[in-house]
Amino acid sequence: MPRFHAIPFAAAAILLAGSTAFADTTLIALLSNSAENPVTVPTLSTGEARPVSFGTATLVLNSAQTQITYSISVTNIDFTGSQTPDANDNLTAAHFHAGPAVSPSTNGGVVFGFFGAPFNDNNPNDVVVTPFPNGVGGTVLGKWDLAEGNSTTLTAQLSNLLNGHAYVNFHTRQFGGGEVRGNLIAGPGINNPTILPSATQGLSYLQALTTTGGTPPYAWAVQSGTLPAGLTLSAGGLITGNATTAGTSTFTAAVTDGASVTNIQTFTLAVLANGLTFTNALRLPHMVDSSTLITHYAIVNLEQTPVSYRFRFFDDTGAEFAVPLQNSNPGEASGVLNPGGIAFIQTAGTSAPFAQGWAEVASNGKIGVTAVFRFIVGSGNELLTSITGTQSGSNVFLPFDNALGAVTGVAVANTNASQSINVTMTMTLENGAKSTASITLPAHGHTSFALPTSYTATAGARGTIRFQSSGADLAVTGLRFGSNNGFVSLGNFQ
């Protein structure tokens, strides 16, 4: 039986379930007067020039190719008839046009109408037209479903849509054949929601902007607005840094693919004030890392608002410990969780021969933390068990079971940051026999041991251990290793 400190405490296997499926294909169009065939020059009804019209369109074809979701924004076309006093810019119709012969210089027939006549968004009718509240223009959101089309179907038009033989056209009172047009081309889709996970003031932040479709490689840049102070966006799409000021920022990011097609999206990123305190942090009294012993953590936000969290790791001496982490910098596990959100962190499995200590997790809201330890015992074989993060106390009971060849391992951590503590252990066997012992732990110190080896009176026996200290500075956990490689955690009680 290996020494206890070389065996991981574990937390039950966590199934990483749930992922977001993104559409296979994004189609993009930049709408302009110069893209019309023939080119249009907008004027007032009196003949004077009026502002040019322009816009953007993003169409997302789902992975099953059964639905297109579209978002189109157009400026300087009157969506209500009352945004300007002149009637020439009044919107009369808007459509998708397509056909095998369609090109940037060749027109085609209407295949789907979403404003005016023909109107084909009717099975169901889910188009939403929203005029700009300030300014001239508006947005159109909707879906083109399989059952819809102007004497055609989405399936029949997929080849035209995906191969550059389609365009978006907005028609006005002045230009019945179309005032502003954009030819649809496949481009990079942006996977991230418009509201990004929040950052926390003074803590490291890492968020990847990702894309699907288009032609690699991709290059990201901030097109307008600014990121929160202290954060930057790399060409590879990583937002990193330490946010320095609490508040909310809005910025527009652009991604350009290898075919020089650009897609843009406006994001909102909030920076929360750093209200983290370790006074009431959740404690996980043991962690371990080696090539065969790996600790996983799951952190869940139990609040209805965003919550920041931060780990601190300590070794046996109480020194802060730069634990090697697979998905973060050593010892720097922190982040922000949206309501109901969850984060997964794990040690890297690179320590030799092993590293051990304990962890505490502070937050500015209510969270739950589980530590998952994985003990790899052979090719393709592993043992798993779990403990849950708890607050520390001054009077902790732990059951133990060393019967039938089993060994109970114990870990104790001192959660006091400024002074050492003396811990009295009272071991009561199943037959009523008692024995006592004491250990001293430095500030933030930690120890772990195999109970029947360190305290022979408990060998082959069952019972309880009462841990006592003068202050509420104790965090305790236990693990039972069975003779047949059984591996289970033991709950403790306060």
CSV table of C-alpha atoms in Angstrom, one decimal:
chain,number,residue,atom,x,y,z
A,1,MET,CA,0.0,0.0,0.0
A,2,PRO,CA,1.6,3.3,-1.0
A,3,ARG,CA,1.9,6.1,1.5
A,4,PHE,CA,-1.3,8.1,1.8
A,5,HIS,CA,0.2,11.4,0.6
A,6,ALA,CA,1.0,9.8,-2.7
A,7,ILE,CA,-2.6,8.8,-3.3
A,8,PRO,CA,-5.1,11.4,-4.5
A,9,PHE,CA,-8.1,12.5,-2.6
A,10,ALA,CA,-10.8,12.5,-5.2
A,11,ALA,CA,-14.1,14.0,-5.9
A,12,ALA,CA,-16.7,12.0,-7.8
A,13,ALA,CA,-16.5,11.7,-11.5
A,14,ILE,CA,-18.0,14.7,-13.2
A,15,LEU,CA,-19.5,14.3,-16.6
A,16,LEU,CA,-18.7,17.3,-18.8
A,17,ALA,CA,-22.0,17.4,-20.6
A,18,GLY,CA,-23.5,19.9,-22.9
A,19,SER,CA,-22.0,21.9,-25.7
A,20,THR,CA,-23.3,24.4,-28.1
A,21,ALA,CA,-23.8,23.4,-31.7
A,22,PHE,CA,-23.1,26.1,-34.2
A,23,ALA,CA,-24.3,26.4,-37.8
A,24,ASP,CA,-22.2,24.8,-40.4
A,25,THR,CA,-22.2,27.8,-42.7
A,26,THR,CA,-22.4,31.6,-42.4
A,27,LEU,CA,-23.2,33.8,-45.4
A,28,ILE,CA,-22.4,37.5,-45.4
A,29,ALA,CA,-23.3,40.4,-47.6
A,30,LEU,CA,-22.3,44.1,-47.6
A,31,LEU,CA,-25.2,46.1,-49.0
A,32,SER,CA,-24.5,49.2,-51.1
A,33,ASN,CA,-25.9,51.3,-53.9
A,34,SER,CA,-22.9,50.5,-56.1
A,35,ALA,CA,-23.7,46.7,-55.8
A,36,GLU,CA,-27.0,47.3,-57.5
A,37,ASN,CA,-27.3,46.4,-61.2
A,38,PRO,CA,-27.6,49.1,-62.5
A,39,VAL,CA,-25.9,51.2,-59.8
A,40,THR,CA,-28.3,53.5,-57.9
A,41,VAL,CA,-27.8,57.1,-57.0
A,42,PRO,CA,-30.3,58.0,-54.3
A,43,THR,CA,-32.0,61.5,-54.6
A,44,LEU,CA,-34.9,63.3,-53.1
A,45,SER,CA,-38.2,63.7,-55.0
A,46,THR,CA,-37.0,67.2,-55.8
A,47,GLY,CA,-33.9,66.0,-57.4
A,48,GLU,CA,-31.3,66.8,-54.7
A,49,ALA,CA,-29.0,64.1,-53.4
A,50,ARG,CA,-29.9,62.2,-50.3
A,51,PRO,CA,-27.6,60.1,-48.2
A,52,VAL,CA,-26.4,56.8,-49.7
A,53,SER,CA,-28.0,53.7,-48.3
A,54,PHE,CA,-25.9,50.8,-47.0
A,55,GLY,CA,-26.2,47.8,-44.7
A,56,THR,CA,-24.9,44.4,-43.6
A,57,ALA,CA,-26.6,40.9,-43.7
A,58,THR,CA,-25.6,37.7,-41.9
A,59,LEU,CA,-27.3,34.5,-42.7
A,60,VAL,CA,-26.6,31.3,-40.7
A,61,LEU,CA,-27.5,27.9,-42.3
A,62,ASN,CA,-27.9,25.3,-39.5
A,63,SER,CA,-26.0,22.1,-39.5
A,64,ALA,CA,-29.0,20.1,-40.7
A,65,GLN,CA,-29.5,22.5,-43.6
A,66,THR,CA,-33.1,22.9,-42.7
A,67,GLN,CA,-33.2,26.5,-41.7
A,68,ILE,CA,-31.5,29.9,-42.3
A,69,THR,CA,-31.6,32.5,-39.6
A,70,TYR,CA,-31.0,36.0,-41.0
A,71,SER,CA,-30.1,39.3,-39.4
A,72,ILE,CA,-30.0,42.4,-41.7
A,73,SER,CA,-29.4,46.0,-40.9
A,74,VAL,CA,-29.9,48.8,-43.4
A,75,THR,CA,-29.2,52.6,-42.9
A,76,ASN,CA,-30.7,55.6,-44.8
A,77,ILE,CA,-33.8,53.7,-46.0
A,78,ASP,CA,-37.1,54.8,-44.3
A,79,PHE,CA,-38.6,51.7,-42.7
A,80,THR,CA,-41.8,53.4,-41.5
A,81,GLY,CA,-42.5,56.1,-44.1
A,82,SER,CA,-42.1,58.8,-41.4
A,83,GLN,CA,-38.4,58.6,-40.6
A,84,THR,CA,-37.9,61.3,-43.3
A,85,PRO,CA,-40.3,63.7,-44.9
A,86,ASP,CA,-39.4,62.6,-48.4
A,87,ALA,CA,-41.1,59.5,-49.9
A,88,ASN,CA,-38.3,58.5,-52.2
A,89,ASP,CA,-36.4,56.5,-49.5
A,90,ASN,CA,-39.5,54.7,-48.3
A,91,LEU,CA,-39.0,50.9,-48.0
A,92,THR,CA,-41.4,49.0,-50.2
A,93,ALA,CA,-40.0,45.4,-50.3
A,94,ALA,CA,-37.0,43.3,-49.3
A,95,HIS,CA,-36.1,39.8,-50.7
A,96,PHE,CA,-33.4,37.2,-51.2
A,97,HIS,CA,-32.8,36.7,-54.9
A,98,ALA,CA,-31.0,33.7,-56.4
A,99,GLY,CA,-30.5,31.6,-59.5
A,100,PRO,CA,-27.8,29.5,-61.3
A,101,ALA,CA,-26.8,32.5,-63.5
A,102,VAL,CA,-26.8,35.1,-60.7
A,103,SER,CA,-23.5,36.9,-60.2
A,104,PRO,CA,-22.5,40.3,-58.8
A,105,SER,CA,-23.4,41.7,-62.3
A,106,THR,CA,-26.4,39.5,-63.1
A,107,ASN,CA,-29.8,39.9,-61.5
A,108,GLY,CA,-32.1,37.0,-60.5
A,109,GLY,CA,-35.6,36.3,-59.4
A,110,VAL,CA,-37.0,36.5,-55.9
A,111,VAL,CA,-36.7,33.2,-54.0
A,112,PHE,CA,-37.8,34.4,-50.5
A,113,GLY,CA,-39.5,37.6,-49.5
A,114,PHE,CA,-39.4,38.9,-46.0
A,115,PHE,CA,-40.9,42.5,-46.4
A,116,GLY,CA,-43.6,43.7,-48.7
A,117,ALA,CA,-44.7,41.6,-51.6
A,118,PRO,CA,-44.0,38.8,-52.2
A,119,PHE,CA,-44.0,37.8,-48.5
A,120,ASN,CA,-42.8,34.2,-47.9
A,121,ASP,CA,-41.9,34.1,-44.2
A,122,ASN,CA,-45.2,32.4,-43.3
A,123,ASN,CA,-44.7,28.9,-42.0
A,124,PRO,CA,-44.4,30.2,-39.4
A,125,ASN,CA,-44.3,33.9,-39.8
A,126,ASP,CA,-41.4,34.8,-37.5
A,127,VAL,CA,-40.0,37.9,-39.2
A,128,VAL,CA,-39.3,40.9,-36.9
A,129,VAL,CA,-38.8,44.3,-38.4
A,130,THR,CA,-37.4,47.0,-36.0
A,131,PRO,CA,-37.0,50.5,-37.3
A,132,PHE,CA,-34.1,52.4,-35.8
A,133,PRO,CA,-35.4,54.4,-32.8
A,134,ASN,CA,-33.0,57.3,-33.7
A,135,GLY,CA,-32.0,57.7,-37.3
A,136,VAL,CA,-33.1,56.4,-40.6
A,137,GLY,CA,-33.2,52.6,-41.2
A,138,GLY,CA,-33.8,49.5,-39.3
A,139,THR,CA,-33.1,45.8,-38.8
A,140,VAL,CA,-34.9,42.7,-40.0
A,141,LEU,CA,-34.6,39.3,-38.1
A,142,GLY,CA,-36.2,36.2,-39.3
A,143,LYS,CA,-35.9,32.6,-40.5
A,144,TRP,CA,-36.3,30.8,-43.8
A,145,ASP,CA,-37.6,27.4,-43.1
A,146,LEU,CA,-37.8,24.3,-45.4
A,147,ALA,CA,-41.5,24.8,-46.1
A,148,GLU,CA,-41.1,28.4,-47.2
A,149,GLY,CA,-40.1,30.0,-50.5
A,150,ASN,CA,-41.4,32.0,-53.5
A,151,SER,CA,-42.5,29.1,-55.7
A,152,THR,CA,-39.3,27.3,-54.6
A,153,THR,CA,-37.9,25.8,-51.4
A,154,LEU,CA,-34.8,26.4,-49.3
A,155,THR,CA,-33.5,23.0,-50.3
A,156,ALA,CA,-33.8,23.9,-54.0
A,157,GLN,CA,-31.8,27.1,-53.4
A,158,LEU,CA,-29.0,25.7,-51.2
A,159,SER,CA,-26.6,25.3,-54.1
A,160,ASN,CA,-27.2,28.9,-55.3
A,161,LEU,CA,-26.9,30.3,-51.8
A,162,LEU,CA,-23.7,28.4,-51.0
A,163,ASN,CA,-22.0,29.1,-54.3
A,164,GLY,CA,-22.3,32.8,-54.6
A,165,HIS,CA,-25.4,32.9,-56.9
A,166,ALA,CA,-27.6,34.8,-54.5
A,167,TYR,CA,-28.0,38.4,-53.1
A,168,VAL,CA,-30.1,40.5,-50.7
A,169,ASN,CA,-32.1,43.3,-52.2
A,170,PHE,CA,-34.0,46.2,-50.5
A,171,HIS,CA,-36.5,48.1,-52.7
A,172,THR,CA,-37.7,51.6,-52.3
A,173,ARG,CA,-40.3,54.0,-53.7
A,174,GLN,CA,-37.6,55.6,-55.9
A,175,PHE,CA,-35.9,52.3,-57.0
A,176,GLY,CA,-38.6,49.6,-57.5
A,177,GLY,CA,-35.9,47.2,-58.9
A,178,GLY,CA,-33.8,47.6,-55.8
A,179,GLU,CA,-31.9,50.5,-54.1
A,180,VAL,CA,-29.3,48.7,-52.0
A,181,ARG,CA,-28.0,45.2,-52.6
A,182,GLY,CA,-25.4,42.8,-51.3
A,183,ASN,CA,-24.1,39.6,-52.8
A,184,LEU,CA,-24.0,36.6,-50.4
A,185,ILE,CA,-20.7,34.9,-49.9
A,186,ALA,CA,-19.6,32.2,-47.5
A,187,GLY,CA,-17.6,33.8,-44.6
A,188,PRO,CA,-16.5,33.2,-41.1
A,189,GLY,CA,-19.3,32.8,-38.6
A,190,ILE,CA,-18.8,34.2,-35.1
A,191,ASN,CA,-19.7,31.6,-32.4
A,192,ASN,CA,-19.7,33.8,-29.3
A,193,PRO,CA,-22.9,35.4,-27.8
A,194,THR,CA,-23.0,39.1,-27.8
A,195,ILE,CA,-22.7,39.3,-24.0
A,196,LEU,CA,-19.3,37.8,-23.0
A,197,PRO,CA,-18.5,36.3,-19.6
A,198,SER,CA,-17.7,39.0,-17.1
A,199,ALA,CA,-14.2,39.8,-15.9
A,200,THR,CA,-13.3,40.8,-12.3
A,201,GLN,CA,-11.2,43.8,-11.5
A,202,GLY,CA,-7.6,42.9,-10.8
A,203,LEU,CA,-7.9,39.3,-11.8
A,204,SER,CA,-6.6,37.6,-15.0
A,205,TYR,CA,-9.1,37.1,-17.8
A,206,LEU,CA,-9.1,34.8,-20.7
A,207,GLN,CA,-11.9,34.5,-23.3
A,208,ALA,CA,-11.5,33.1,-26.8
A,209,LEU,CA,-13.5,34.5,-29.7
A,210,THR,CA,-14.1,31.6,-32.1
A,211,THR,CA,-15.4,31.2,-35.7
A,212,THR,CA,-16.9,28.5,-37.9
A,213,GLY,CA,-16.8,28.4,-41.6
A,214,GLY,CA,-15.1,30.7,-44.1
A,215,THR,CA,-11.5,30.1,-45.2
A,216,PRO,CA,-8.7,29.7,-42.6
A,217,PRO,CA,-6.6,31.4,-41.3
A,218,TYR,CA,-8.7,34.0,-39.4
A,219,ALA,CA,-7.5,37.4,-38.1
A,220,TRP,CA,-9.4,39.3,-35.3
A,221,ALA,CA,-9.3,43.0,-34.6
A,222,VAL,CA,-11.3,45.6,-32.7
A,223,GLN,CA,-13.2,47.6,-35.3
A,224,SER,CA,-14.8,50.2,-33.0
A,225,GLY,CA,-15.3,50.9,-29.4
A,226,THR,CA,-12.9,49.8,-26.7
A,227,LEU,CA,-12.3,46.8,-24.5
A,228,PRO,CA,-12.2,47.3,-20.7
A,229,ALA,CA,-8.9,48.9,-19.6
A,230,GLY,CA,-6.2,46.3,-19.1
A,231,LEU,CA,-7.7,43.8,-21.7
A,232,THR,CA,-6.6,43.3,-25.3
A,233,LEU,CA,-7.8,41.2,-28.2
A,234,SER,CA,-5.1,39.3,-30.1
A,235,ALA,CA,-5.2,38.5,-33.8
A,236,GLY,CA,-5.9,34.9,-32.8
A,237,GLY,CA,-9.1,35.9,-31.1
A,238,LEU,CA,-8.0,35.8,-27.4
A,239,ILE,CA,-9.1,38.5,-25.0
A,240,THR,CA,-6.6,38.5,-22.2
A,241,GLY,CA,-5.2,40.7,-19.4
A,242,ASN,CA,-6.1,42.0,-16.0
A,243,ALA,CA,-9.1,44.4,-16.1
A,244,THR,CA,-8.2,47.5,-14.1
A,245,THR,CA,-11.5,49.3,-13.8
A,246,ALA,CA,-15.0,48.1,-12.9
A,247,GLY,CA,-17.7,48.9,-15.5
A,248,THR,CA,-19.2,47.8,-18.8
A,249,SER,CA,-17.6,48.2,-22.2
A,250,THR,CA,-19.1,47.7,-25.7
A,251,PHE,CA,-16.9,47.1,-28.7
A,252,THR,CA,-17.2,45.7,-32.2
A,253,ALA,CA,-14.8,42.9,-33.2
A,254,ALA,CA,-14.1,42.0,-36.8
A,255,VAL,CA,-12.8,38.6,-38.0
A,256,THR,CA,-11.3,38.3,-41.5
A,257,ASP,CA,-10.8,34.9,-43.1
A,258,GLY,CA,-8.1,33.8,-45.6
A,259,ALA,CA,-10.4,34.8,-48.5
A,260,SER,CA,-10.5,38.4,-47.2
A,261,VAL,CA,-14.2,38.0,-46.1
A,262,THR,CA,-15.0,39.9,-42.9
A,263,ASN,CA,-17.7,39.4,-40.4
A,264,ILE,CA,-18.3,41.7,-37.4
A,265,GLN,CA,-20.2,41.5,-34.1
A,266,THR,CA,-20.7,43.9,-31.3
A,267,PHE,CA,-19.9,42.6,-27.8
A,268,THR,CA,-20.6,43.7,-24.3
A,269,LEU,CA,-18.1,42.8,-21.5
A,270,ALA,CA,-18.7,43.8,-17.9
A,271,VAL,CA,-15.9,44.1,-15.3
A,272,LEU,CA,-17.1,43.3,-11.8
A,273,ALA,CA,-15.6,45.1,-8.8
A,274,ASN,CA,-13.3,42.8,-6.9
A,275,GLY,CA,-15.3,41.9,-3.7
A,276,LEU,CA,-13.6,38.6,-3.1
A,277,THR,CA,-12.8,37.7,0.5
A,278,PHE,CA,-11.2,34.5,1.7
A,279,THR,CA,-12.7,34.9,5.2
A,280,ASN,CA,-15.6,32.6,4.3
A,281,ALA,CA,-14.0,30.8,1.4
A,282,LEU,CA,-14.8,27.2,0.6
A,283,ARG,CA,-11.9,24.8,1.6
A,284,LEU,CA,-10.8,21.6,-0.2
A,285,PRO,CA,-8.4,20.1,2.4
A,286,HIS,CA,-6.3,18.1,-0.1
A,287,MET,CA,-5.0,18.3,-3.7
A,288,VAL,CA,-2.4,16.2,-5.5
A,289,ASP,CA,-0.7,16.1,-8.8
A,290,SER,CA,1.6,13.6,-10.5
A,291,SER,CA,1.6,11.6,-13.7
A,292,THR,CA,-0.9,9.2,-12.2
A,293,LEU,CA,-2.7,11.4,-9.6
A,294,ILE,CA,-4.8,14.3,-11.0
A,295,THR,CA,-7.2,16.7,-9.2
A,296,HIS,CA,-10.1,18.1,-11.1
A,297,TYR,CA,-12.3,21.0,-9.8
A,298,ALA,CA,-15.9,22.0,-10.8
A,299,ILE,CA,-17.1,25.4,-9.7
A,300,VAL,CA,-20.8,26.3,-10.0
A,301,ASN,CA,-22.5,29.7,-9.7
A,302,LEU,CA,-25.5,29.3,-7.4
A,303,GLU,CA,-26.6,33.0,-7.7
A,304,GLN,CA,-28.9,34.7,-10.2
A,305,THR,CA,-26.2,37.3,-11.0
A,306,PRO,CA,-22.5,36.9,-12.2
A,307,VAL,CA,-20.1,35.7,-9.6
A,308,SER,CA,-16.3,35.9,-9.5
A,309,TYR,CA,-14.1,33.2,-8.0
A,310,ARG,CA,-10.5,32.7,-7.2
A,311,PHE,CA,-8.4,29.8,-6.1
A,312,ARG,CA,-5.5,29.9,-3.7
A,313,PHE,CA,-3.3,26.8,-3.3
A,314,PHE,CA,-0.9,26.1,-0.4
A,315,ASP,CA,1.7,23.4,0.2
A,316,ASP,CA,2.4,21.5,3.4
A,317,THR,CA,4.5,24.4,4.8
A,318,GLY,CA,1.7,27.0,4.2
A,319,ALA,CA,3.5,28.7,1.3
A,320,GLU,CA,1.4,29.7,-1.7
A,321,PHE,CA,1.7,26.9,-4.3
A,322,ALA,CA,2.0,27.4,-8.1
A,323,VAL,CA,0.2,24.2,-8.8
A,324,PRO,CA,0.6,23.2,-12.5
A,325,LEU,CA,-2.8,23.6,-14.1
A,326,GLN,CA,-3.8,22.2,-17.5
A,327,ASN,CA,-6.1,25.1,-18.5
A,328,SER,CA,-4.5,28.1,-16.7
A,329,ASN,CA,-1.3,29.6,-15.5
A,330,PRO,CA,0.3,27.7,-12.6
A,331,GLY,CA,-1.6,28.5,-9.4
A,332,GLU,CA,-3.8,31.1,-11.1
A,333,ALA,CA,-7.3,29.7,-11.3
A,334,SER,CA,-9.8,32.5,-11.4
A,335,GLY,CA,-12.7,33.7,-13.4
A,336,VAL,CA,-16.3,34.8,-13.6
A,337,LEU,CA,-19.4,32.6,-13.9
A,338,ASN,CA,-22.8,33.7,-15.3
A,339,PRO,CA,-25.9,32.6,-13.4
A,340,GLY,CA,-26.0,28.8,-13.4
A,341,GLY,CA,-22.6,28.7,-15.1
A,342,ILE,CA,-19.9,26.1,-14.4
A,343,ALA,CA,-16.1,26.1,-14.8
A,344,PHE,CA,-13.8,23.1,-14.9
A,345,ILE,CA,-10.1,23.2,-13.8
A,346,GLN,CA,-7.6,20.4,-13.4
A,347,THR,CA,-4.1,19.9,-12.4
A,348,ALA,CA,-1.7,19.2,-15.3
A,349,GLY,CA,-0.5,15.7,-14.2
A,350,THR,CA,3.1,16.8,-14.7
A,351,SER,CA,4.5,16.9,-11.1
A,352,ALA,CA,7.3,14.4,-10.3
A,353,PRO,CA,7.2,12.4,-8.2
A,354,PHE,CA,4.1,14.2,-6.9
A,355,ALA,CA,2.9,17.5,-5.5
A,356,GLN,CA,0.4,17.9,-2.7
A,357,GLY,CA,-1.3,20.6,-0.6
A,358,TRP,CA,-4.8,22.1,-0.3
A,359,ALA,CA,-7.0,24.8,-1.9
A,360,GLU,CA,-9.5,27.4,-0.9
A,361,VAL,CA,-11.9,29.2,-3.2
A,362,ALA,CA,-13.1,32.7,-2.5
A,363,SER,CA,-16.1,34.3,-4.3
A,364,ASN,CA,-18.2,37.4,-4.2
A,365,GLY,CA,-21.4,35.3,-4.3
A,366,LYS,CA,-22.7,31.8,-3.5
A,367,ILE,CA,-20.9,29.0,-5.3
A,368,GLY,CA,-20.4,25.3,-5.0
A,369,VAL,CA,-17.1,23.6,-5.5
A,370,THR,CA,-16.3,19.9,-6.0
A,371,ALA,CA,-12.8,18.4,-6.1
A,372,VAL,CA,-12.4,15.4,-8.3
A,373,PHE,CA,-9.3,13.2,-7.8
A,374,ARG,CA,-8.4,10.7,-10.5
A,375,PHE,CA,-6.0,7.8,-9.5
A,376,ILE,CA,-4.7,6.1,-12.6
A,377,VAL,CA,-3.9,2.5,-11.6
A,378,GLY,CA,-3.1,0.9,-15.0
A,379,SER,CA,-3.6,1.1,-18.7
A,380,GLY,CA,-7.1,2.4,-19.2
A,381,ASN,CA,-8.0,1.9,-15.5
A,382,GLU,CA,-8.7,4.7,-13.0
A,383,LEU,CA,-10.3,5.2,-9.6
A,384,LEU,CA,-12.5,8.2,-8.9
A,385,THR,CA,-14.2,9.7,-5.8
A,386,SER,CA,-15.2,13.1,-4.6
A,387,ILE,CA,-15.2,15.7,-1.9
A,388,THR,CA,-17.2,18.9,-1.7
A,389,GLY,CA,-15.8,22.3,-0.6
A,390,THR,CA,-16.9,23.4,2.9
A,391,GLN,CA,-16.1,26.1,5.3
A,392,SER,CA,-13.7,25.4,8.1
A,393,GLY,CA,-14.6,24.8,11.7
A,394,SER,CA,-13.2,24.2,15.2
A,395,ASN,CA,-14.8,20.9,16.0
A,396,VAL,CA,-14.8,18.4,13.1
A,397,PHE,CA,-15.7,14.7,13.3
A,398,LEU,CA,-14.4,12.2,10.7
A,399,PRO,CA,-15.4,8.5,10.5
A,400,PHE,CA,-12.7,6.0,9.7
A,401,ASP,CA,-12.8,2.4,8.6
A,402,ASN,CA,-9.6,0.3,8.6
A,403,ALA,CA,-11.3,-3.1,8.8
A,404,LEU,CA,-11.0,-5.9,6.2
A,405,GLY,CA,-7.6,-4.7,5.1
A,406,ALA,CA,-8.7,-1.2,4.3
A,407,VAL,CA,-6.7,1.9,5.0
A,408,THR,CA,-8.2,5.3,5.9
A,409,GLY,CA,-6.2,8.4,4.7
A,410,VAL,CA,-6.6,11.7,6.5
A,411,ALA,CA,-5.7,15.3,5.4
A,412,VAL,CA,-5.9,18.3,7.6
A,413,ALA,CA,-5.4,21.9,6.6
A,414,ASN,CA,-4.9,25.1,8.7
A,415,THR,CA,-7.1,27.8,7.1
A,416,ASN,CA,-5.6,30.5,9.4
A,417,ALA,CA,-3.5,32.8,7.3
A,418,SER,CA,-1.4,34.4,10.1
A,419,GLN,CA,-0.7,31.9,12.8
A,420,SER,CA,-0.1,28.2,13.5
A,421,ILE,CA,-2.6,26.0,15.2
A,422,ASN,CA,-2.5,23.0,17.5
A,423,VAL,CA,-5.0,20.3,16.6
A,424,THR,CA,-6.1,17.7,19.1
A,425,MET,CA,-7.3,14.4,17.7
A,426,THR,CA,-9.5,12.1,19.8
A,427,MET,CA,-9.8,8.7,18.2
A,428,THR,CA,-12.8,6.6,19.4
A,429,LEU,CA,-12.9,3.0,18.3
A,430,GLU,CA,-16.0,1.0,17.7
A,431,ASN,CA,-15.5,-0.9,21.0
A,432,GLY,CA,-15.3,2.4,22.9
A,433,ALA,CA,-11.5,2.5,23.4
A,434,LYS,CA,-10.1,6.0,23.1
A,435,SER,CA,-6.7,7.5,22.4
A,436,THR,CA,-5.5,11.1,21.7
A,437,ALA,CA,-2.8,12.7,19.7
A,438,SER,CA,-2.0,16.2,18.6
A,439,ILE,CA,-0.4,17.8,15.5
A,440,THR,CA,0.8,21.4,14.9
A,441,LEU,CA,0.2,23.1,11.6
A,442,PRO,CA,1.9,26.3,10.4
A,443,ALA,CA,-0.2,29.2,9.0
A,444,HIS,CA,-2.0,27.8,6.0
A,445,GLY,CA,-0.1,24.5,6.6
A,446,HIS,CA,-1.3,21.0,5.6
A,447,THR,CA,-0.6,17.4,6.4
A,448,SER,CA,-1.8,14.0,5.2
A,449,PHE,CA,-1.2,10.5,6.6
A,450,ALA,CA,-2.3,6.9,6.5
A,451,LEU,CA,-4.2,6.6,9.8
A,452,PRO,CA,-3.3,3.0,10.7
A,453,THR,CA,0.4,3.6,9.9
A,454,SER,CA,0.7,6.8,11.9
A,455,TYR,CA,-1.7,5.7,14.8
A,456,THR,CA,-1.4,1.9,15.1
A,457,ALA,CA,-4.3,1.7,17.6
A,458,THR,CA,-6.6,2.3,14.7
A,459,ALA,CA,-5.3,-0.5,12.5
A,460,GLY,CA,-8.0,-3.0,11.6
A,461,ALA,CA,-10.6,-1.0,13.5
A,462,ARG,CA,-13.5,1.3,12.8
A,463,GLY,CA,-14.4,4.5,14.6
A,464,THR,CA,-14.4,8.3,14.6
A,465,ILE,CA,-11.8,11.0,15.0
A,466,ARG,CA,-12.7,14.3,16.7
A,467,PHE,CA,-10.4,17.2,15.5
A,468,GLN,CA,-10.4,20.3,17.8
A,469,SER,CA,-8.6,23.6,17.6
A,470,SER,CA,-9.1,26.9,19.5
A,471,GLY,CA,-10.4,28.7,16.4
A,472,ALA,CA,-12.5,27.9,13.4
A,473,ASP,CA,-9.4,27.1,11.3
A,474,LEU,CA,-9.8,23.4,10.6
A,475,ALA,CA,-10.5,21.8,7.2
A,476,VAL,CA,-10.5,18.0,7.2
A,477,THR,CA,-11.2,15.2,4.8
A,478,GLY,CA,-10.8,11.4,4.7
A,479,LEU,CA,-10.5,8.7,2.1
A,480,ARG,CA,-10.9,4.9,2.5
A,481,PHE,CA,-8.7,2.6,0.3
A,482,GLY,CA,-10.1,-0.9,0.2
A,483,SER,CA,-8.0,-4.0,-0.2
A,484,ASN,CA,-9.5,-4.6,-3.7
A,485,ASN,CA,-8.6,-1.1,-4.9
A,486,GLY,CA,-11.9,0.4,-3.7
A,487,PHE,CA,-11.6,4.1,-3.4
A,488,VAL,CA,-14.2,6.2,-1.6
A,489,SER,CA,-14.3,9.5,0.2
A,490,LEU,CA,-15.5,9.9,3.8
A,491,GLY,CA,-17.7,12.7,4.8
A,492,ASN,CA,-17.0,14.9,7.8
A,493,PHE,CA,-19.4,16.6,10.3
A,494,GLN,CA,-19.3,19.8,12.3
